[in-house]
Coordinates of C-alpha atoms in Angstrom, one line a residue:
M1 CA 0.2 0.0 -0.3
T2 CA 1.4 3.4 -0.9
V3 CA 0.5 6.9 -0.8
E4 CA 0.3 9.1 -4.3
I5 CA 0.5 13.0 -4.7
H6 CA -1.2 14.5 -8.1
D7 CA 1.9 16.8 -9.5
G8 CA -0.3 18.2 -12.3
S9 CA 0.7 15.2 -15.0
G10 CA -0.6 11.9 -13.4
W11 CA -0.1 10.6 -9.8
R12 CA 3.4 9.8 -8.1
P13 CA 4.2 7.3 -5.6
V14 CA 6.4 9.6 -2.5
C15 CA 6.1 6.9 1.0
D16 CA 4.7 3.3 1.7
W17 CA 0.8 3.9 4.0
E18 CA 3.4 1.8 7.1
A19 CA 5.3 5.2 6.6
L20 CA 2.3 7.3 8.3
V21 CA 1.8 7.4 11.3
P22 CA -1.9 8.1 12.3
G23 CA -1.4 11.8 13.8
R24 CA 1.4 12.5 12.5
G25 CA 3.2 13.6 9.0
V26 CA 6.1 13.2 6.9
A27 CA 7.7 15.6 4.5
V28 CA 8.4 14.7 1.2
L29 CA 9.8 15.6 -2.4
V30 CA 7.2 16.2 -5.0
G31 CA 10.2 17.5 -7.9
E32 CA 11.9 19.9 -6.3
E33 CA 8.6 20.8 -3.9
Q34 CA 8.2 19.4 0.1
V35 CA 5.4 18.1 0.7
A36 CA 3.6 17.4 4.4
V37 CA 1.9 14.0 3.9
F38 CA -0.2 13.9 7.4
R39 CA -3.2 10.7 8.3
D40 CA -5.0 11.8 10.8
R41 CA -6.7 8.7 13.7
G42 CA -10.0 7.9 11.3
G43 CA -7.2 7.4 7.9
A44 CA -7.8 10.4 6.0
V45 CA -4.5 11.4 3.9
Y46 CA -4.0 15.1 3.3
A47 CA -0.9 17.0 1.5
V48 CA 0.2 20.1 1.6
G49 CA 3.3 22.3 1.6
N50 CA 6.1 21.7 3.7
R51 CA 7.5 25.4 4.2
D52 CA 5.5 27.7 6.8
P53 CA 5.2 31.1 5.3
F54 CA 5.7 33.0 8.6
S55 CA 8.8 31.6 9.3
G56 CA 9.5 30.2 6.2
A57 CA 11.6 27.5 7.7
F58 CA 10.6 24.2 5.7
V59 CA 8.3 22.6 9.3
L60 CA 5.0 21.8 9.1
S61 CA 5.7 17.9 8.8
R62 CA 6.1 18.2 12.4
G63 CA 3.5 19.7 13.3
I64 CA 0.8 19.0 15.2
L65 CA -2.4 17.3 13.7
G66 CA -6.1 18.4 15.5
S67 CA -9.4 19.7 14.4
R68 CA -11.0 22.9 15.4
D69 CA -14.9 23.7 14.4
G70 CA -14.6 19.6 12.3
V71 CA -12.3 21.6 10.0
P72 CA -8.8 18.8 9.9
V73 CA -6.3 21.3 10.8
V74 CA -2.5 21.1 11.2
C75 CA -0.3 23.6 14.2
S76 CA 3.1 25.4 13.3
P77 CA 5.7 24.2 15.3
M78 CA 6.9 27.5 14.9
Y79 CA 4.2 29.8 16.3
K80 CA 1.6 27.8 16.6
Q81 CA -1.1 28.6 13.9
A82 CA -3.0 26.2 12.2
F83 CA -3.8 25.8 8.9
D84 CA -6.9 24.2 7.7
L85 CA -5.7 20.9 5.5
R86 CA -8.2 20.6 3.1
T87 CA -7.7 23.9 1.7
G88 CA -4.3 25.3 2.4
S89 CA -5.8 28.8 4.6
C90 CA -4.7 30.0 7.6
L91 CA -7.2 29.7 10.4
D92 CA -6.1 32.4 12.6
E93 CA -4.2 35.3 10.0
P94 CA -5.2 36.0 7.0
T95 CA -2.4 37.6 5.7
A96 CA 1.8 36.5 6.2
P97 CA 4.6 38.7 7.3
D98 CA 5.3 39.8 3.9
G99 CA 2.1 40.8 2.9
S100 CA 1.1 37.1 1.4
A101 CA -1.9 35.6 1.7
A102 CA -1.9 32.8 5.0
E103 CA -2.0 29.4 3.0
V104 CA -0.3 27.0 2.2
P105 CA -1.2 25.0 -1.0
V106 CA -2.3 21.9 -1.2
W107 CA -1.5 18.7 -2.8
P108 CA -3.6 16.5 -4.8
V109 CA -3.4 13.0 -2.6
R110 CA -4.2 9.1 -2.1
R111 CA -3.9 5.8 -1.0
A112 CA -3.5 3.4 -3.2
A113 CA -3.3 -0.4 -3.3
E114 CA -0.5 -2.1 -5.3
D115 CA -1.5 -4.4 -8.4
A116 CA -3.0 -7.3 -8.6
G117 CA 0.6 -9.2 -8.4
G118 CA 2.6 -7.6 -6.0
G119 CA 0.0 -8.7 -3.5
G120 CA -2.7 -6.1 -3.3
D121 CA -5.8 -7.2 -2.2
G122 CA -8.1 -4.9 -4.9
R123 CA -9.0 -2.2 -2.2
A124 CA -8.5 1.1 -3.3
E125 CA -9.0 4.7 -1.1
T126 CA -9.3 8.3 -3.0
H127 CA -8.6 11.4 -1.2
V128 CA -8.2 14.3 -3.3
G129 CA -6.9 16.8 -0.8
G130 CA -7.9 15.4 2.0
A131 CA -10.8 12.6 1.5
A132 CA -13.0 13.1 -1.5
R133 CA -14.3 9.4 -2.0
A134 CA -13.9 6.1 -0.8
E135 CA -14.7 2.4 -2.3
R136 CA -14.6 -1.1 -0.2
G137 CA -15.2 -3.9 -2.5
G138 CA -17.5 -2.1 -4.9
R139 CA -19.2 -0.1 -1.4
R140 CA -19.5 3.5 -2.2
R141 CA -18.9 6.0 0.8
H142 CA -21.1 9.2 0.7
D143 CA -19.3 11.4 3.2
I144 CA -16.9 14.6 1.7
D145 CA -14.6 15.6 3.9
D146 CA -12.9 18.0 1.5
W147 CA -13.9 20.2 -0.7
R148 CA -12.2 23.0 -2.7
P149 CA -14.0 24.0 -6.1
E150 CA -12.5 27.1 -5.7
D151 CA -9.4 25.3 -6.9
P152 CA -8.8 24.7 -10.0
G153 CA -7.0 21.7 -9.9
F154 CA -9.7 19.8 -7.7
W155 CA -12.2 21.4 -9.5
R156 CA -10.8 20.1 -13.0
E157 CA -10.4 17.1 -12.1
T158 CA -13.5 16.2 -9.4
G159 CA -15.3 18.5 -8.3
A160 CA -17.3 19.8 -11.1
R161 CA -18.2 15.4 -12.5
V162 CA -19.5 15.3 -8.8
A163 CA -20.7 18.8 -8.7
R164 CA -22.8 17.9 -11.7
R165 CA -24.2 14.5 -10.4
N166 CA -25.5 16.1 -7.3
L167 CA -26.9 19.0 -9.3
V168 CA -28.4 16.3 -11.6
L169 CA -30.5 14.4 -9.1
S170 CA -31.4 17.6 -6.4
V171 CA -33.4 19.3 -9.3
L172 CA -35.5 16.2 -9.5
S173 CA -36.1 15.3 -6.4
E174 CA -36.8 19.3 -6.2
H175 CA -38.6 18.6 -9.3
I176 CA -40.3 16.2 -8.4
G177 CA -41.2 18.2 -4.8
F178 CA -42.7 21.2 -6.8
S179 CA -45.4 19.1 -8.5
V180 CA -46.7 17.9 -4.8
W181 CA -46.0 20.8 -3.5
S182 CA -48.8 21.9 -6.3
L183 CA -50.9 18.7 -6.9
W184 CA -53.6 20.6 -5.5
S185 CA -54.2 23.2 -7.8
V186 CA -55.0 20.3 -10.5
L187 CA -57.1 18.3 -7.9
V188 CA -59.2 21.2 -7.5
L189 CA -60.5 21.7 -10.5
F190 CA -61.6 17.3 -9.9
L191 CA -63.9 18.6 -7.3
G192 CA -67.4 18.9 -9.0
P193 CA -70.8 19.7 -7.6
E194 CA -71.0 15.7 -5.6
Y195 CA -67.5 17.4 -2.9
G196 CA -70.3 20.1 -1.9
I197 CA -67.6 22.8 -2.4
D198 CA -67.9 26.5 -3.4
A199 CA -64.7 29.0 -5.3
A200 CA -64.3 29.9 -1.9
G201 CA -63.2 27.1 -0.1
K202 CA -61.3 26.0 -3.1
F203 CA -59.3 28.8 -2.6
L204 CA -58.3 28.0 0.8
L205 CA -58.0 24.6 0.2
T206 CA -54.5 26.3 -2.0
A207 CA -53.4 27.9 0.4
L208 CA -52.8 26.0 2.9
P209 CA -50.2 23.6 1.0
T210 CA -48.4 27.1 -0.3
A211 CA -49.0 28.3 3.8
L212 CA -46.8 24.7 5.1
G213 CA -44.3 25.3 2.1
A214 CA -43.4 28.6 3.5
V215 CA -42.8 28.0 6.5
L216 CA -40.9 25.2 5.7
R217 CA -38.6 26.6 4.0
L218 CA -35.9 27.6 7.1
P219 CA -35.8 24.7 8.5
Y220 CA -35.1 22.6 5.6
T221 CA -32.4 25.1 4.8
F222 CA -30.9 24.1 7.9
A223 CA -31.9 20.4 7.6
V224 CA -28.7 20.4 4.7
A225 CA -26.0 21.3 7.1
V226 CA -27.9 19.1 10.3
F227 CA -28.7 16.0 8.5
G228 CA -26.4 16.1 5.1
G229 CA -27.1 17.0 1.0
R230 CA -27.4 13.6 0.5
N231 CA -29.2 12.2 3.6
W232 CA -32.2 15.2 3.7
T233 CA -32.7 14.6 -0.3
V234 CA -33.7 11.3 0.4
V235 CA -35.6 12.2 3.5
S236 CA -37.3 15.0 1.9
A237 CA -38.0 12.8 -1.0
L238 CA -39.5 9.7 1.1
L239 CA -41.8 13.0 2.8
L240 CA -43.9 13.3 -0.3
L241 CA -45.9 10.3 0.0
V242 CA -47.4 11.1 2.6
P243 CA -49.4 13.6 1.0
T244 CA -50.2 12.0 -2.2
V245 CA -51.2 8.8 -0.3
L246 CA -53.1 10.4 1.7
A247 CA -54.4 11.7 -1.5
G248 CA -54.9 8.7 -3.1
V249 CA -56.5 7.7 0.0
V250 CA -59.6 10.4 1.1
L251 CA -60.2 11.3 -2.9
E252 CA -64.3 10.9 -3.6
P253 CA -67.1 11.7 -2.6
G254 CA -68.4 12.3 0.8
V255 CA -65.4 13.2 2.1
S256 CA -65.1 16.1 4.9
Y257 CA -64.6 18.9 3.8
G258 CA -61.4 19.5 7.2
T259 CA -60.6 15.5 5.5
L260 CA -59.6 17.1 2.5
L261 CA -58.0 20.6 4.0
A262 CA -56.2 18.7 6.4
V263 CA -54.6 16.2 3.5
A264 CA -53.5 19.8 0.7
C265 CA -51.9 21.2 4.0
V266 CA -49.7 18.3 4.3
A267 CA -48.3 18.3 0.4
G268 CA -46.9 22.0 1.7
V269 CA -43.8 19.4 2.1
G270 CA -43.1 19.8 -0.8
G271 CA -42.5 23.4 -0.6
G272 CA -39.7 23.4 2.1
N273 CA -37.5 21.5 -1.3
F274 CA -36.8 24.1 -3.7
A275 CA -34.4 25.6 0.1
S276 CA -33.0 22.6 0.7
S277 CA -31.9 21.6 -2.6
M278 CA -30.9 26.1 -3.3
A279 CA -28.5 25.2 0.1
N280 CA -26.8 22.3 -1.0
I281 CA -26.0 22.7 -5.0
N282 CA -24.9 26.1 -3.2
A283 CA -22.1 24.2 -1.6
F284 CA -21.4 22.1 -4.5
Y285 CA -20.9 25.1 -6.9
P286 CA -17.8 27.6 -7.0
Q287 CA -18.2 31.0 -7.0
R288 CA -17.9 31.4 -10.3
L289 CA -20.5 29.0 -11.3
K290 CA -23.0 29.2 -8.3
G291 CA -25.0 31.9 -10.9
W292 CA -25.9 29.4 -13.7
A293 CA -25.4 26.6 -10.8
L294 CA -28.8 27.8 -8.2
G295 CA -30.8 29.4 -11.6
L296 CA -30.8 25.4 -13.6
N297 CA -31.8 24.6 -9.8
A298 CA -34.2 26.5 -9.5
G299 CA -36.0 26.7 -13.0
G300 CA -36.0 22.7 -13.3
G301 CA -37.6 22.3 -9.6
N302 CA -40.3 25.1 -11.1
L303 CA -41.4 23.5 -13.6
G304 CA -43.2 20.3 -11.0
V305 CA -45.9 23.5 -11.2
P306 CA -46.1 23.0 -14.5
A307 CA -45.7 19.7 -14.9
V308 CA -47.9 17.8 -12.2
Q309 CA -51.2 20.7 -13.8
L310 CA -50.0 18.4 -17.6
V311 CA -49.9 14.8 -16.3
G312 CA -53.2 16.2 -14.4
L313 CA -54.7 17.1 -18.0
L314 CA -53.4 14.0 -19.2
L315 CA -55.3 11.8 -16.5
M316 CA -58.0 13.8 -17.3
A317 CA -58.1 13.3 -21.0
V318 CA -58.0 9.5 -20.6
A319 CA -59.9 8.8 -17.6
G320 CA -62.1 11.3 -17.3
T321 CA -62.7 13.6 -13.7
G322 CA -64.2 10.7 -12.2
S323 CA -60.7 9.9 -10.7
P324 CA -58.5 12.2 -9.2
R325 CA -57.6 10.2 -6.8
L326 CA -55.0 9.0 -10.4
L327 CA -52.8 11.8 -9.7
P328 CA -51.7 11.5 -6.4
L329 CA -51.1 7.5 -7.0
V330 CA -49.2 8.5 -10.6
Y331 CA -46.4 10.4 -8.5
I332 CA -45.8 7.8 -6.1
P333 CA -43.3 5.2 -8.0
L334 CA -41.3 8.4 -9.4
I335 CA -40.5 9.8 -5.2
A336 CA -39.5 6.5 -4.7
L337 CA -37.3 6.3 -7.7
A338 CA -35.8 9.8 -6.9
A339 CA -35.3 9.2 -3.3
L340 CA -33.4 6.0 -4.4
A341 CA -31.6 7.5 -6.8
A342 CA -30.4 10.3 -4.4
A343 CA -30.1 7.5 -1.8
L344 CA -27.6 5.6 -4.4
R345 CA -25.6 8.3 -6.1
M346 CA -26.3 11.7 -3.6
D347 CA -23.1 13.0 -1.7
N348 CA -22.9 14.6 1.8
L349 CA -20.7 18.2 2.3
T350 CA -19.6 17.3 5.6
A351 CA -17.4 20.1 6.2
L352 CA -21.2 22.5 5.2
R353 CA -21.9 24.4 8.7
N354 CA -25.5 26.3 9.0
D355 CA -23.5 29.9 9.9
R356 CA -26.4 31.0 12.3
R357 CA -24.6 34.0 13.2
A358 CA -24.3 35.1 9.8
M359 CA -28.6 34.1 9.6
R360 CA -29.1 36.1 13.3
D361 CA -26.8 39.3 11.4
V362 CA -29.2 39.5 8.6
C363 CA -32.4 39.6 10.0
R364 CA -31.4 42.9 11.9
E365 CA -29.9 44.5 8.2
P366 CA -32.9 47.1 6.8
H367 CA -31.8 45.4 3.0
T368 CA -33.5 41.6 4.0
W369 CA -37.0 42.3 5.0
I370 CA -36.7 44.5 1.6
V371 CA -35.4 42.4 -1.0
S372 CA -37.9 39.8 0.9
V373 CA -41.0 42.0 0.3
L374 CA -39.8 41.9 -3.3
Y375 CA -39.6 38.7 -3.5
I376 CA -43.0 38.2 -2.1
G377 CA -44.0 40.4 -5.5
T378 CA -42.2 37.9 -7.5
F379 CA -42.2 34.3 -6.6
G380 CA -45.8 35.6 -5.1
S381 CA -47.1 35.8 -8.0
F382 CA -45.8 32.7 -9.6
I383 CA -46.9 30.6 -7.1
G384 CA -49.9 32.1 -6.0
F385 CA -51.1 32.2 -9.7
G386 CA -50.0 29.1 -10.4
F387 CA -52.2 27.4 -8.2
A388 CA -55.6 29.6 -8.9
F389 CA -55.1 30.5 -12.4
G390 CA -57.5 27.2 -13.5
Q391 CA -59.9 28.0 -10.2
V392 CA -59.9 31.8 -11.5
L393 CA -60.7 30.2 -15.0
Q394 CA -63.1 28.5 -13.8
V395 CA -65.2 30.8 -12.4
Q396 CA -64.9 33.6 -14.0
F397 CA -65.2 32.3 -17.8
H398 CA -67.8 28.6 -16.4
D399 CA -68.9 29.0 -19.9
H400 CA -65.6 29.1 -21.9
F401 CA -64.5 26.1 -19.4
D402 CA -67.1 24.3 -18.0
T403 CA -65.2 21.0 -17.5
P404 CA -62.0 20.4 -15.4
V405 CA -60.0 19.7 -19.0
K406 CA -60.2 22.7 -20.8
A407 CA -59.0 24.5 -17.4
A408 CA -56.4 22.5 -17.1
G409 CA -55.0 22.2 -21.1
V410 CA -54.3 26.8 -20.2
T411 CA -53.7 26.5 -17.0
F412 CA -50.4 24.5 -17.5
L413 CA -48.4 27.2 -20.5
G414 CA -48.1 30.0 -17.9
P415 CA -46.1 28.0 -14.6
L416 CA -44.4 26.9 -18.0
L417 CA -43.5 29.9 -19.9
G418 CA -42.5 31.6 -16.0
S419 CA -40.1 28.9 -15.6
L420 CA -38.3 28.7 -18.3
V421 CA -37.3 31.9 -19.1
R422 CA -36.2 32.3 -14.6
P423 CA -32.3 32.0 -16.0
V424 CA -33.0 35.0 -18.1
G425 CA -34.2 37.5 -15.3
G426 CA -31.0 36.7 -14.2
L427 CA -28.7 37.4 -16.9
M428 CA -31.0 40.6 -17.5
A429 CA -29.5 42.0 -14.4
D430 CA -26.0 40.7 -14.8
R431 CA -26.0 42.9 -18.6
W432 CA -28.1 45.9 -16.9
G433 CA -28.6 45.5 -12.9
G434 CA -31.0 43.7 -10.6
A435 CA -32.9 46.6 -8.5
R436 CA -32.9 48.1 -12.6
V437 CA -34.7 45.1 -14.4
T438 CA -36.6 44.8 -11.3
V439 CA -37.9 48.4 -11.6
W440 CA -39.1 47.6 -15.4
I441 CA -40.2 43.9 -14.0
Y442 CA -42.7 45.7 -11.4
A443 CA -43.6 48.9 -14.3
A444 CA -45.0 45.7 -17.0
M445 CA -46.4 43.1 -14.2
A446 CA -48.6 46.4 -12.9
A447 CA -49.8 47.1 -16.7
G448 CA -50.2 43.5 -16.6
A449 CA -53.3 43.4 -13.6
A450 CA -54.4 46.6 -15.3
A451 CA -55.1 44.1 -18.2
V452 CA -56.4 41.2 -16.2
L453 CA -58.4 43.8 -14.8
A454 CA -60.1 45.1 -18.2
A455 CA -60.9 42.0 -19.7
S456 CA -62.4 41.4 -16.4
R457 CA -64.7 44.2 -17.0
Q458 CA -65.1 43.8 -20.3
G459 CA -65.6 39.6 -20.3
S460 CA -62.9 39.2 -22.8
L461 CA -61.8 36.1 -22.8
P462 CA -57.9 36.3 -25.2
L463 CA -57.4 39.7 -22.9
F464 CA -57.7 37.8 -19.8
V465 CA -55.5 34.9 -20.8
T466 CA -52.9 37.3 -22.2
G467 CA -52.5 39.0 -19.1
F468 CA -51.8 36.7 -16.9
V469 CA -49.7 34.7 -18.8
A470 CA -47.3 37.6 -19.4
L471 CA -47.9 38.0 -15.7
F472 CA -46.2 34.9 -15.0
V473 CA -43.3 35.5 -17.4
L474 CA -42.5 38.7 -15.9
S475 CA -43.2 37.0 -12.6
G476 CA -40.4 35.0 -13.4
I477 CA -37.6 36.8 -15.2
G478 CA -38.5 39.2 -11.7
N479 CA -37.1 35.7 -9.6
G480 CA -33.9 35.7 -11.2
S481 CA -33.4 39.3 -10.9
T482 CA -34.9 40.2 -7.1
Y483 CA -32.3 36.7 -6.4
K484 CA -29.1 38.1 -8.5
M485 CA -29.4 41.7 -6.5
I486 CA -28.9 39.8 -2.8
P487 CA -24.8 39.2 -3.7
A488 CA -24.9 42.6 -5.9
I489 CA -26.0 44.4 -1.8
F490 CA -23.7 43.0 0.3
R491 CA -20.9 43.0 -2.6
A492 CA -21.4 46.9 -1.9
K493 CA -21.4 47.1 1.1
A494 CA -18.4 45.3 1.2
R495 CA -16.2 47.7 -1.0
A496 CA -18.2 50.0 0.9
E497 CA -16.0 48.7 4.5
V498 CA -12.8 47.9 2.4
V499 CA -12.9 52.0 1.6
S500 CA -13.1 52.6 5.8
G501 CA -10.3 50.3 6.1
A502 CA -11.8 46.9 6.8
D503 CA -9.1 44.0 5.5
P504 CA -10.7 42.7 1.9
E505 CA -10.7 39.4 1.9
A506 CA -13.0 39.3 5.4
A507 CA -15.4 42.0 4.0
E508 CA -15.8 39.3 2.0
Q509 CA -16.3 36.6 2.9
R510 CA -18.9 38.0 5.4
S511 CA -20.3 39.7 2.0
R512 CA -20.6 35.7 0.6
R513 CA -22.3 34.0 4.0
H514 CA -24.8 37.3 4.3
A515 CA -25.8 36.9 0.5
S516 CA -25.9 32.4 1.9
A517 CA -28.0 33.6 4.7
L518 CA -31.1 36.1 2.9
I519 CA -30.9 33.7 0.3
G520 CA -33.0 31.4 2.9
I521 CA -34.9 33.9 4.6
A522 CA -36.3 35.8 1.4
G523 CA -37.3 32.5 -0.5
A524 CA -39.0 32.0 2.7
I525 CA -41.1 34.8 2.9
G526 CA -41.2 35.4 -0.6
A527 CA -43.4 32.0 -0.9
F528 CA -46.2 33.4 1.5
G529 CA -46.8 35.7 -0.9
G530 CA -49.1 32.8 -2.6
V531 CA -51.0 32.5 1.1
L532 CA -51.8 35.9 0.4
V533 CA -52.9 36.2 -3.5
N534 CA -55.3 32.7 -2.8
I535 CA -56.7 34.2 0.0
A536 CA -57.2 37.7 -2.4
F537 CA -59.2 35.5 -5.1
R538 CA -60.6 33.6 -2.2
Q539 CA -62.1 37.4 -0.1
S540 CA -62.9 38.9 -3.8
F541 CA -65.1 35.9 -4.8
L542 CA -66.9 35.4 -1.6
V543 CA -67.5 38.4 -1.3
S544 CA -68.5 40.1 -4.7
G545 CA -68.8 36.9 -7.2
D546 CA -65.3 38.0 -8.8
G547 CA -61.8 38.3 -8.6
E548 CA -61.5 42.9 -9.0
A549 CA -60.9 43.6 -5.9
A550 CA -57.8 40.3 -6.0
Y551 CA -56.5 42.9 -8.8
L552 CA -56.8 45.7 -8.2
A553 CA -55.2 44.5 -4.7
F554 CA -52.0 43.1 -6.8
L555 CA -52.3 45.8 -9.2
A556 CA -50.9 48.1 -6.0
A557 CA -48.8 46.0 -4.5
Y558 CA -46.6 46.2 -8.2
A559 CA -47.1 49.4 -8.0
V560 CA -45.6 49.8 -3.7
C561 CA -42.8 47.8 -5.0
L562 CA -41.8 49.1 -7.9
V563 CA -41.9 52.9 -5.9
L564 CA -39.7 51.0 -3.2
T565 CA -37.0 49.4 -5.6
W566 CA -36.2 52.8 -7.0
A567 CA -37.0 54.3 -3.9
V568 CA -33.5 52.6 -1.9
Y569 CA -31.2 50.9 -5.1
L570 CA -32.1 53.4 -7.9
R571 CA -33.0 57.1 -6.4
P572 CA -29.6 59.9 -6.5
S573 CA -28.7 59.3 -3.1
D574 CA -24.9 59.8 -1.5
R575 CA -26.8 56.2 0.4
R576 CA -27.1 53.9 -2.4
L577 CA -25.5 50.7 -2.8
P578 CA -23.4 50.6 -6.2
G579 CA -23.8 47.9 -9.0
V580 CA -27.3 46.9 -7.8

């Protein structure tokens, strides 16, 4: 058994495994470079440059191996600074005496078995810069102890492939989660007169899962670091079986309205999957690719809304409207498949930790609540309209949509387009600025709401559908532009801190921590907008028999968001944050 280090052109044996004493290190030569190789008591192996940047002496191989807050470290025998064995960065001081970054190079390293002819047993444990993957007898480990996406060599050789696999499976689970979350937006179309539920009662059936999904987003965000991304993806996927099985059992004429409310509410577990999926994928990708990865993850998840509506339409066309329980039952094998795929092929990043301090700091930041209000306007509109559009068509234009099949044939179009254009909002924000794009989006959404209101008063179905589809598309673009504002806000604040004398690296790290925390908070609060949309429709139809009061409320809300965005982020002022 040997230890090998990758020198950029291939793996090179540097020492025997037996030469590494657990808890100790040895110095080896890789070309002309001195490298310190360590073996911890758990069998993980690490390789870093042997030169101490504070003293200039080649002594790190004689350092003390240990851990700090779960991070494997080596303490220099000279001045006792601790270095992260996974990233090489110094945990005690950001800069060395010569002004350079206080860090040591990290080398890809692995323990390799001998060739079969040499008496090896065929086992191999590979560690890239620490402990990236292990395989014994064909069994995969799913815990990744060393993850360095910002290291170009690590990313090229190992990271990109692993991150891509986790992204694909995360999108699959989140996509099904969105479908289960919006399940009742389709099921209410099946509930004919024999169920005895009026329009107001149906809007409440779609509001409850929206509310629970919003509530669950914060704990789901924390669950990834507590249980691991792979583990929580499996658990959260299996939880989707609860609302689908319950709906498949209770949906038949004669069921009480209270039972339907309880079962519909449980479907909210699907709404939490978005938060845990975003938190997990955010940790896998380097900063330069986070926007693309998170946009793909969010857009793929959002597509679950039109997907379940299309599946419902297909079932209505094939089996009729008398078998609503078929729709949730269709998703049971898909949920099982997603959970199995996550269990077999996803990974846990063991270094991922919940940053409760960042969450507390962000909660005291006024921009947190401003951005959350803006996200209520965009994502709240998207998910709220996605849940309510089919019912609104059936009630306001019953002559044209007298059967659920006719309504379902139109309702999927808006959520589909809104999901597909979400990444466009991010690209537009990259080019013109998130606040500028968001202001124009809110102006257009106000015009869209006015068009829907005019169509409602005139009884014009073409204008009504066009206005609503436009609102879906605009809210999708707004979702992307609003989320792009979050890192821009904290980058601008970090630049201001540096001008005032703060350490640039510390300010940048703080901005990233705060941006990640705000993404979780804004996602949770924004989802409550969907509740407000359904409540507005319920009260409007309950009081006046039409949706005009709700459309006026939406128009006013978009106008308020427009003014708020301009006043805080675009109005000429000494306090304006540049680049947002």
